[in-house]
Amino acid sequence: MVKKGFPMFKQLCIIALSVVALSAQELHFKSTQDKTMLIELYSSEGCSSCPRAEKWLNAFTHNPAVFKTVIPLAFHVSYWNRLGWNDVFAKSSFDERQRDYRAMGHTSSVYTPQFVVNAQEYRGWFEGEPLSLPEQKSGILEANIDKERVSVSYQDSTKNYTLHSALLGFGLVSQVKNGENGGRILEHDFVVLEHKSESFNKGHRVSTKLSSSVIAKRYAYVIWLSEPDTGAIIQATGGWL
């Protein structure tokens, strides 16, 4: 039995080594001069209206513009967890981010599903309106990512910004047993597994790379800059890991 299993074990070792080698490669992400559209969806597995919104967001996976001119993010909030189902992707810090938008006047209220596009509430999704923003030159944002670090640079070195980093998971599947979506199988892409923010000044910063214990079919890494006081999005970039 041991001998018969050895070839498969050998294949698994080769696959594992290939994954490690891939993750160790340095990646380079670079925005265009035009401002990237950052789409934030605030969602929950406990919300019966959210799967349709996530399905719409998931479709960007096959859009050639993804990570070039548009970057979708799915923040799962935790305030639904007390209503029958514990969303394993939810974090209270995402609740706080959503509430901050309300406090700064960028959104009218806090609800799910809620879309925020470049820090402004977007209700057009509910009416089936096409998503569009006026073209705006925002400068080039670049990131070099290796196994442990992320080096970020932005061409405007005269101002202080907030640097955001997010690790995204794709191909995630949940079998929901309770709550409004009880009995449903939910599929998720662009899920924010980890997020952090830190100060960014003089046009450059080296940051520790985010990691997660969540096993996804695929991962992506996104960085963006915002105004410290207003939360306004300055520029964003990212790509597949």
Steps between C-alpha positions, in 0.01 A plus 500: 500500500785736579667438165177552308444836671851633445453635145200706613696627802781599267259690276353684798849600614578637154176700498569637848852603402365670187254704710778606738721599208219704345427687823869584536514679165505878513192660349463852367166683494460841337197722446444725201493879526120484514333441835411134553138425591493340846171318560427402860210268576389467862338160527416209730417133464213566740333751265252357248543797265879467484554191278367685195735791567794265544412318177520833320836573662630148426448560127794740502729197540473448124504868407822604319487834682538342845809624687567738210225759511264346756562322831208333685514422873249304711509600867293257710358676806446333836184672629288236323666220698264536794199424277545127452812440293868566572672627186859373522624775267350782708708736713390773738766727349304487174189615691704793623620585149141505376390719792790737437367566151166592656666723762696685230184558297594275208196274549143562613481209744647159586337200330568187295552453219665839469726613218755776547691610190810712553375586849152608382175310549381335177129415488484462123551125533150464642357671190721314253682818402838465325800569718707794382719775639645811335860459390746651744879506495631375833860404438674164499496270803744207497565201724770235504397190692734220606455216748492719811494869405309751292683808375260776394579821314287788371615781276360774728745521790378835634193380693423255777251222427360185657626180340257209487591138427257214446542128439211362293371143475324343201298183444378488858189289568281493811212267586274723707291306749312773687381856465339665198714296259458170684525202264682695227849449361670837454796567271732791567773683307692818585453428872720719718674246723730753664523878488726754663562873477809700589652842442665573166724799443784619277366284219635168626450232765610142561230293671468145631308276260157385619427130544196289589422146615194488271547254214375647172525382141681820412627817667556860401667796667373857486641829624348846491555847639239720665484844657557465878224743599231449237553138394496607133664241274815629328620202296498119506678207342528126548510162333505123531743323731 
